[in-house]
Structures are given as C-alpha cells and as structure tokens.
Coordinates of C-alpha atoms in Angstrom, one line a residue:
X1 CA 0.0 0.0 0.0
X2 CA 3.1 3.6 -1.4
X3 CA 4.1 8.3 -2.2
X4 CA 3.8 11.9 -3.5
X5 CA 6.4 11.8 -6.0
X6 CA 7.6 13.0 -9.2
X7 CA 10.3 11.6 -11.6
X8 CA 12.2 14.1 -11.3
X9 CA 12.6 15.6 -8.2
X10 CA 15.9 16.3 -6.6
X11 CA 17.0 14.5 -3.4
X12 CA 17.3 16.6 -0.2
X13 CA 20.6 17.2 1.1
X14 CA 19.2 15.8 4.5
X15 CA 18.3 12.2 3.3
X16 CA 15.4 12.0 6.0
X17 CA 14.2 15.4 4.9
X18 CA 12.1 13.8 2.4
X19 CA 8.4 14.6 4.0
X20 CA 7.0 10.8 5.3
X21 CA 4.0 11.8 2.9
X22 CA 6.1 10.5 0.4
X23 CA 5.0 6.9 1.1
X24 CA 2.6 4.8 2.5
X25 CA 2.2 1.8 5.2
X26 CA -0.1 -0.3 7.3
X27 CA -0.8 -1.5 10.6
X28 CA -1.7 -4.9 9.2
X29 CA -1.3 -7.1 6.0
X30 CA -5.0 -8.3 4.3
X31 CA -5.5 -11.5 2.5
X32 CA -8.2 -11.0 -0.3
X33 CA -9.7 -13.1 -3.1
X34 CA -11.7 -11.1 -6.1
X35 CA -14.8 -11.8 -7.2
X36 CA -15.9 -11.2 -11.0
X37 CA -18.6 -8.5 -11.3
X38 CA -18.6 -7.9 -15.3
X39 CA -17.2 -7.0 -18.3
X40 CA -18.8 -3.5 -19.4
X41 CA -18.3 -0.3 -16.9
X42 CA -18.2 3.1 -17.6
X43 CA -15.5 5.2 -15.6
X44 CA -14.1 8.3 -15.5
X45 CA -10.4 8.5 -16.3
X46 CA -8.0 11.6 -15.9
X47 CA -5.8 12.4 -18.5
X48 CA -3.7 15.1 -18.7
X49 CA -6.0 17.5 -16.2
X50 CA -9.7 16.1 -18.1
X51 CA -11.8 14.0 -17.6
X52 CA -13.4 11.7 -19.8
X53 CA -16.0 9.3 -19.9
X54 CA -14.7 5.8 -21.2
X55 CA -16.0 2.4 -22.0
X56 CA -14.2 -0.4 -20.0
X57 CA -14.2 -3.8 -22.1
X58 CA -12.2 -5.7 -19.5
X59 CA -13.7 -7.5 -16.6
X60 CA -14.0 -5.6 -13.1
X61 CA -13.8 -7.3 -9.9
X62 CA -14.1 -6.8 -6.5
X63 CA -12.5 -7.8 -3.3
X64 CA -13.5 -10.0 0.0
X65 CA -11.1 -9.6 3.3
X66 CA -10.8 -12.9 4.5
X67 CA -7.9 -13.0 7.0
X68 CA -5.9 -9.8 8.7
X69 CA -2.0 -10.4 9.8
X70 CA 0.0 -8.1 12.1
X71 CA 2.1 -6.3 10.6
X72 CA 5.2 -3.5 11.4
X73 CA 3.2 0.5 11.8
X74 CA 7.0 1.7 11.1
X75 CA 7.2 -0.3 7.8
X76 CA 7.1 1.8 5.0
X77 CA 6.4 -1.2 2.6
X78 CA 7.4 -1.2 -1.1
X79 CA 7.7 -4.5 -2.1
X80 CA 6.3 -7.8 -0.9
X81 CA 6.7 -11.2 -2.1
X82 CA 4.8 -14.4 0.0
X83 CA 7.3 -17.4 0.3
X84 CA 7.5 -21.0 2.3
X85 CA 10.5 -21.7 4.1
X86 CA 10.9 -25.9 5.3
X87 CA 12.9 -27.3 6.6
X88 CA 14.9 -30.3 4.3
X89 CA 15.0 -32.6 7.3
X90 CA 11.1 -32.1 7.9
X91 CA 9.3 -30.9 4.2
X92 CA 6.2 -31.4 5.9
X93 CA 7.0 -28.1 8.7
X94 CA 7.1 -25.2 6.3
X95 CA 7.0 -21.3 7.7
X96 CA 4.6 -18.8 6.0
X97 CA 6.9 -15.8 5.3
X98 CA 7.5 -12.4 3.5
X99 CA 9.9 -11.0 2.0
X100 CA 9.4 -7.1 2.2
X101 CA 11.2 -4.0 1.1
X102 CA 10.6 -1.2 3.2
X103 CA 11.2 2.6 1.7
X104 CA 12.3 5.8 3.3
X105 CA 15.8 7.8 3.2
X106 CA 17.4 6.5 6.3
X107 CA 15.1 3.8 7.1
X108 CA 15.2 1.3 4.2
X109 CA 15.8 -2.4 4.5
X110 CA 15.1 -5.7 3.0
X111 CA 13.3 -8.2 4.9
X112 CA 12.2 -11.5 6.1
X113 CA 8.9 -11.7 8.0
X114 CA 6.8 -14.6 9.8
X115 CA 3.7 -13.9 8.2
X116 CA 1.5 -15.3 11.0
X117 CA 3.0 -13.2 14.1
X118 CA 4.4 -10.2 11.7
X119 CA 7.8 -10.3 13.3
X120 CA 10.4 -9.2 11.3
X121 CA 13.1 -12.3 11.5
X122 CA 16.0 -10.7 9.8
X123 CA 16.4 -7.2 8.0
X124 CA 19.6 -5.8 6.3
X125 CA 19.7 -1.6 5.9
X126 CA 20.2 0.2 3.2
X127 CA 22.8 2.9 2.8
X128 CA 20.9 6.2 3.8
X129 CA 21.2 7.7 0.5
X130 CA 18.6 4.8 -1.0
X131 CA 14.8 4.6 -1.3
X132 CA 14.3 1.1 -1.0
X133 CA 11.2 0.2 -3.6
X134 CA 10.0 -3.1 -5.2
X135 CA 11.5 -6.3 -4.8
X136 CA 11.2 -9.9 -6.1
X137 CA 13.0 -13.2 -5.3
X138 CA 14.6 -14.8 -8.4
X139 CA 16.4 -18.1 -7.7
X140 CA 18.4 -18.0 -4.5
X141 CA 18.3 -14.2 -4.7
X142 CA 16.2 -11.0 -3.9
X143 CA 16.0 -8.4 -6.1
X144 CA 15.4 -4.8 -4.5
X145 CA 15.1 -1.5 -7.1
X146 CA 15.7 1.8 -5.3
X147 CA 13.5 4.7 -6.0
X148 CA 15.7 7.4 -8.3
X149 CA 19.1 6.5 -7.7
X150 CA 19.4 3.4 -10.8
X151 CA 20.5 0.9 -8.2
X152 CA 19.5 -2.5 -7.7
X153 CA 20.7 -4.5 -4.6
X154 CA 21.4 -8.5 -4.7
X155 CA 21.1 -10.6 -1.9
X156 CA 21.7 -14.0 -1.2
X157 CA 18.1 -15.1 0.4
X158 CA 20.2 -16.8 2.9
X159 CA 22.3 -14.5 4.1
X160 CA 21.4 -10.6 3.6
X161 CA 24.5 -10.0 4.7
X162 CA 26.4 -11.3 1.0
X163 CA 24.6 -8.6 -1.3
X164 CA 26.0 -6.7 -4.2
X165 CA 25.2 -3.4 -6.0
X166 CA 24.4 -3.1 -9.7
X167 CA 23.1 0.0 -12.1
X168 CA 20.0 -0.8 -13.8
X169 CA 18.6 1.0 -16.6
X170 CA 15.9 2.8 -14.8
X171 CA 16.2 5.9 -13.6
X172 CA 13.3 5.6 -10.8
X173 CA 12.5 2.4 -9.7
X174 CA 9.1 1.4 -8.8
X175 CA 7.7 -2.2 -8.7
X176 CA 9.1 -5.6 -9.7
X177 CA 8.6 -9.3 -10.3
X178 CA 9.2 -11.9 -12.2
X179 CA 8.0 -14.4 -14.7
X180 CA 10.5 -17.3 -14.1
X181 CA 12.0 -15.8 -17.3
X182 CA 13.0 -12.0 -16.8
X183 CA 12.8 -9.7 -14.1
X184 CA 9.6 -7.3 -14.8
X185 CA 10.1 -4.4 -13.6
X186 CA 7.9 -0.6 -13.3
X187 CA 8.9 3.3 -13.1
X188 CA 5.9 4.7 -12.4
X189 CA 5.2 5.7 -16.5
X190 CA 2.7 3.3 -18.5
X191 CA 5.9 1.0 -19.5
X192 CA 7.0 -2.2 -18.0
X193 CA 10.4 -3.2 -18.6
X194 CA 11.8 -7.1 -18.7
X195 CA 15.2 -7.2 -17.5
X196 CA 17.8 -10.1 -17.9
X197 CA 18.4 -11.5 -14.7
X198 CA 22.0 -11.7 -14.6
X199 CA 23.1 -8.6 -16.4
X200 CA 19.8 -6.3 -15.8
X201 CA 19.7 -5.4 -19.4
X202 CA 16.3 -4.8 -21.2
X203 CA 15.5 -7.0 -22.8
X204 CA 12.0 -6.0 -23.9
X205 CA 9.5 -3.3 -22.9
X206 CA 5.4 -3.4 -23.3
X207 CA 3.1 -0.3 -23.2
X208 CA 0.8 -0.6 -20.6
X209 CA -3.3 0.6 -22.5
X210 CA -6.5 -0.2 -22.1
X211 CA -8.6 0.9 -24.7
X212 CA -5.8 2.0 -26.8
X213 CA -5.5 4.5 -23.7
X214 CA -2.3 4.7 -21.8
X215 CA -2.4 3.6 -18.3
X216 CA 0.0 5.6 -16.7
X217 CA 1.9 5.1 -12.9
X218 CA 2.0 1.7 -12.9
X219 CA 3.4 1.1 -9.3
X220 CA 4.4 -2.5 -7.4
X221 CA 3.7 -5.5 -9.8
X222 CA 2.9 -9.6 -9.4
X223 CA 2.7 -12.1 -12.0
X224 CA -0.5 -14.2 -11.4
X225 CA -1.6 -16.9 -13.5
X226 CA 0.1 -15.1 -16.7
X227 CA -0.9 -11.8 -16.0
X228 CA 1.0 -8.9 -14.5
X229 CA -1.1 -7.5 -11.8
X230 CA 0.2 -3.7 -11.5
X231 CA -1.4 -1.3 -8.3
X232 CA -2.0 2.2 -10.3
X233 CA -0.7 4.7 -8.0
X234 CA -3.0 6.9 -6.4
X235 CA -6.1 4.5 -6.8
X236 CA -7.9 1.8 -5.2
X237 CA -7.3 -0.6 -8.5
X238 CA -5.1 -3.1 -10.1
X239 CA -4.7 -3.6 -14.1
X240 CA -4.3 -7.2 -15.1
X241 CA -1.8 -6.8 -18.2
X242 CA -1.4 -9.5 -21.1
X243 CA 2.7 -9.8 -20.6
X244 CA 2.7 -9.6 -24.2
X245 CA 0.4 -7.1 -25.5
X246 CA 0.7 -4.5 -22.6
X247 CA -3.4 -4.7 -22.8
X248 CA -5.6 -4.4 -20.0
X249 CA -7.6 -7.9 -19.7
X250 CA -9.3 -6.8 -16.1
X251 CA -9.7 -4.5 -13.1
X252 CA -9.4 -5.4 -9.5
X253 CA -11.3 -2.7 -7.3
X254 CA -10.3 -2.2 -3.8
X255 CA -12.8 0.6 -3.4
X256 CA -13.5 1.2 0.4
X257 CA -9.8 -0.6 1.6
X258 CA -8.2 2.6 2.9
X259 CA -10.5 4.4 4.7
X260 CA -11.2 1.0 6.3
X261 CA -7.6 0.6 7.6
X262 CA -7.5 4.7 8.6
X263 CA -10.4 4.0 10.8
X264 CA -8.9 0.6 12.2
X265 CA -5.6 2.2 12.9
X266 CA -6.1 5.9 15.1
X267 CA -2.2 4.9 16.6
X268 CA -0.9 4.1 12.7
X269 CA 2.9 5.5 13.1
X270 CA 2.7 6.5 9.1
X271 CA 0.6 7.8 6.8
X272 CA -1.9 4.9 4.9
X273 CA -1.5 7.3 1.9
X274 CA -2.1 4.9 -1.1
X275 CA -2.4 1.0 -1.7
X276 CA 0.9 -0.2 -2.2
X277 CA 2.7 -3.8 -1.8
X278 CA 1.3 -6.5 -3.1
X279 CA 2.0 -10.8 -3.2
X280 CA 0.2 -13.9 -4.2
X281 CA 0.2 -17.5 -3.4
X282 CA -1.9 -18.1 -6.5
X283 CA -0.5 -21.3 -7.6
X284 CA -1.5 -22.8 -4.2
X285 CA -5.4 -21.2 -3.3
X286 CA -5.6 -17.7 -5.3
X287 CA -5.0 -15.8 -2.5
X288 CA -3.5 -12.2 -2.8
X289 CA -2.0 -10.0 -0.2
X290 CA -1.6 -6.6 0.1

C-alpha cells in the first residue's frame, strides 16, 4: 500500500528530509480473493487534467477480506513477495513468510517476515542515500530496485549480509517481479520493462493501455496466472496486463480498503497514503495479499 512523487525531483541534502507523505504503510497485511462483477463499466479516467467518460471492455472485480495479519506500523512497505520456508530434514514443517522491502531515506531495508505473528526475522539496511522500492526473489536471490538512484541491490536469500550493488537501466525504480524468465520491472510511467536476470539489461518493454489508452503510474507489480497484476498509483485498482500485448484484460477494485484501515488504525505510526505492496500465493489457493 506507497508516495507523492515526481520523476524528477531532486534528493534533499538531508536524506530524512524527504516529508514521510512521500510513502505509504499499514498496521496490518489483508489476505483478499476477487470476485468477478462484469465485463462493461463506464469510468471516468483523468488524463492530462480532463476528464473523460470511457468504456471499459475488460472484466472488473471486486474484493472480499478474508484474513488480517499483524504487521510493522513503522514499515514503510514497497515491495512484498509471499514465500515458504521448510525445513529439508522435515518438508512437511514449512514457515509462511514475507519478503518485504521497506522505503524511506534513512530507514530502508530488505526483509524477512513470519507472516503469522508479523515479526520481522532478519532485516539488512540500506545505505541512507537509498529509497528502498519493489523487490522480487529470483532463484536463491532478492531483487530490490531503489527509487531514483538506478541501483539495484542482490542478496543472497540466505544471508542478507552477501549482497552486491548493480546499475539498472531505470532511472526511478518502482515495482518488480518476475516471470521465471525475466525480471519485470515498473517506473511509475505506462511502461513495464523485462530485464535479464544476470546482467539487468532490457530486454524487452510493453506499453501498458486499455482501450488504446495509456495507463500511466504503474506502481508495485505480481505475476498471477500469466498476467502482470500492477497497483496504479493513487487508486484503489489493479490492471491485469497481457505480458505480451501491454493490454488491460481486467480491473481489481479495492474501493473502500483505505479508509477502512484509517479508521482501524487511530495509533498508525505513518501515513496509509495509497495502496501499495502486493503478493500472491496463487498457484496454491488464489490468495492475494496486500
């Protein structure tokens, strides 16, 4: 759930004098599964400063909480990617966990998190000069983009502790994931990128439409049975992209979700500014968290 943030702004001198308005977090992570409403809608969509009515063609769909997990009011989560941790000398004893980017200048790290109690099991700090942002795990390793600074950061999902540093070509990093191919990868424009894994070249780009209307701000991203789910920043909804078209195939409205979390959490630490942070366990139940 992340910002008020442009492209390209300049980075304070004070790394923590970046107003905390700038990104968004939770008191507790939500387990949802859409339901399928119907495929014609009419909407009103902004573009540049008018708006205009439009006819929808993709299916819209809706959202049911089914389960609420505790969850870190200082997090300032970017990136989130569900996991199962077991143990080889007992397969059957697996741990529910998180792997989780948190954002901020100053207060960045990568994470692992129990996702039944929300403890935080094992972090690793950025340097103060990085924004952590989205992050998937690819093989043995985490990917973590950093928010203007074209850095990604490496780590060995082992041990946080043997991570490396390496340029990408984005100039703001936003959301990532993967398809078991490429790394997939946002910045916030209607473009997603696909990255080689081991050299973090493009390899490919689609534009993101719907329509044949640009859908711009494409935030944190998940690949769900062959779709890339993307959280539009700013709004309660999620496109469902075709990977390799770039069109919209379907909404997922979380109308309702924020101001139901503001009035849960009167103590939240941070803002609840904007959905942000989202993970799957789709191949197993169809379950998506946020």
């Amino acid at each position: 759930m992340s910002r008020s943030r442009t492209s390209n702004a300049k980075k304070p001198a004070d790394p923590k004098a970046l107003p905390v308005e700038t990104k968004p977090s939770r008191r507790y992570m939500s387990l949802f599964i859409p339901c399928l409403l119907g495929i014609l809608v009419l909407i009103a969509w902004v573009s540049t400063g008018k708006a205009e009515t439009r006819i929808i063609t993709s299916s819209l769909s809706n959202y049911s909480i089914m389960q609420t997990y505790p969850h870190d009011p200082n997090a300032f989560t970017q990136g989130l990617e569900y996991d199962q941790i077991c143990d080889s000398a007992s397969p059957a004893s697996c741990q529910d966990i998180f792997w989780e980017s948190t954002g901020l200048y100053g207060s960045s790290t990568v994470r692992e998190v129990d996702l039944v109690s929300g403890s935080v099991l094992r972090q690793q700090a950025l340097p103060a000069s990085d924004f952590g942002e989205g992050l998937v795990k690819f093989g043995s390793r985490l990917f973590q983009l950093t928010w203007l600074s074209g850095k990604t950061y490496f780590y060995d999902v082992n041990n946080f502790a043997n991570s490396t540093m390496q340029y990408d070509p984005l100039t703001d990093g936003w959301g990532a994931t993967t398809d078991g191919r490429y790394i997939i990868v946002s910045d916030g424009s209607a473009n997603i990128s696909f990255l080689d894994p081991n050299t973090l070249q493009k390899v490919k780009s689609i534009a993101v439409n719907d329509n044949d209307k640009a859908v711009p701000m494409l935030n944190e991203l998940e690949f769900i049975n062959n779709e890339i789910w993307a959280n539009i920043w700013m709004t309660e909804c999620i496109a469902k992209i075709d990977p390799l078209s770039g069109k919209v195939r379907g909404w997922v409205l979380f109308t309702g979700l924020r101001q139901q979390l503001l009035a849960e959490s009167p103590a939240q630490a941070l803002p609840i500014d904007v959905l942000n942070g989202e993970s799957s366990n789709a191949e197993l139940s169809g379950n998506t968290f946020m």
